[in-house]
């Protein structure tokens, strides 16, 4: 009859917890900020005091205690791109470990022109993407994992496509000479991590032992006039 003189909201953690008054929560409306609480189930109630000082009721809008479940956003660890480098055309596997207490959704993104863009179809924790470059390129990827508690973004992983080595100015010196002769094989090579000179013997290209530099020396010892054919194989992770 005397009206309402005050409100006090209470909270408890879990259904078996004890009710604790929420400091400052003395209005008809209380705003709950999940970020200020741990993950779990929280219960709330309000005690309304009459103008005469008596407690008139203890209820929420539905005349029951209110339960709110605080859900943490997914946690992402160990993102990876496999392989991390390779040829200009390659299938890359993107993967990560994700922990989520609720059902989560996933979206891998690629950074293109400085902007992150969703990769069509890459909506699983482990997804594959196709790379097809015309020149050496570093691709950057990240995973967005979301649930009712929010979204998390993984650290960036990369795949670097590598062009095959280039070979120019291949020569044998001298190009002719006596039956027994040391011949210097040379070439200008860019981007190689390994080199191997080969000789064509009876129609088959065979590696020359020890001839693994851009400039290598081979020994010729023939019993009759013979033409020797040589070539250089230059390789890196992008191919040969």
PDB file of N, CA and C in Angstrom, residues 78 81 103 168 181 190 229:
ATOM      1  N   UNK A  78      47.551 -23.871 -31.803  1.00  0.00           N
ATOM      2  CA  UNK A  78      48.311 -24.649 -32.797  1.00  0.00           C
ATOM      3  C   UNK A  78      47.794 -24.536 -34.229  1.00  0.00           C
ATOM      4  N   UNK A  81      49.666 -24.342 -41.373  1.00  0.00           N
ATOM      5  CA  UNK A  81      49.480 -24.549 -42.811  1.00  0.00           C
ATOM      6  C   UNK A  81      50.495 -25.600 -43.230  1.00  0.00           C
ATOM      7  N   UNK A 103      28.471 -25.614 -29.190  1.00  0.00           N
ATOM      8  CA  UNK A 103      28.657 -25.840 -30.622  1.00  0.00           C
ATOM      9  C   UNK A 103      29.290 -24.614 -31.270  1.00  0.00           C
ATOM     10  N   UNK A 168      70.634 -20.560 -66.937  1.00  0.00           N
ATOM     11  CA  UNK A 168      71.011 -19.904 -68.189  1.00  0.00           C
ATOM     12  C   UNK A 168      72.507 -20.069 -68.422  1.00  0.00           C
ATOM     13  N   UNK A 181      90.573 -35.908 -71.539  1.00  0.00           N
ATOM     14  CA  UNK A 181      90.414 -34.461 -71.348  1.00  0.00           C
ATOM     15  C   UNK A 181      89.614 -34.174 -70.095  1.00  0.00           C
ATOM     16  N   UNK A 190      69.817 -19.511 -60.653  1.00  0.00           N
ATOM     17  CA  UNK A 190      69.196 -18.672 -59.627  1.00  0.00           C
ATOM     18  C   UNK A 190      68.102 -19.455 -58.914  1.00  0.00           C
ATOM     19  N   UNK A 229      77.215 -35.732 -73.998  1.00  0.00           N
ATOM     20  CA  UNK A 229      76.135 -34.773 -73.756  1.00  0.00           C
ATOM     21  C   UNK A 229      75.915 -34.613 -72.257  1.00  0.00           C
TER      22      UNK A 229
END
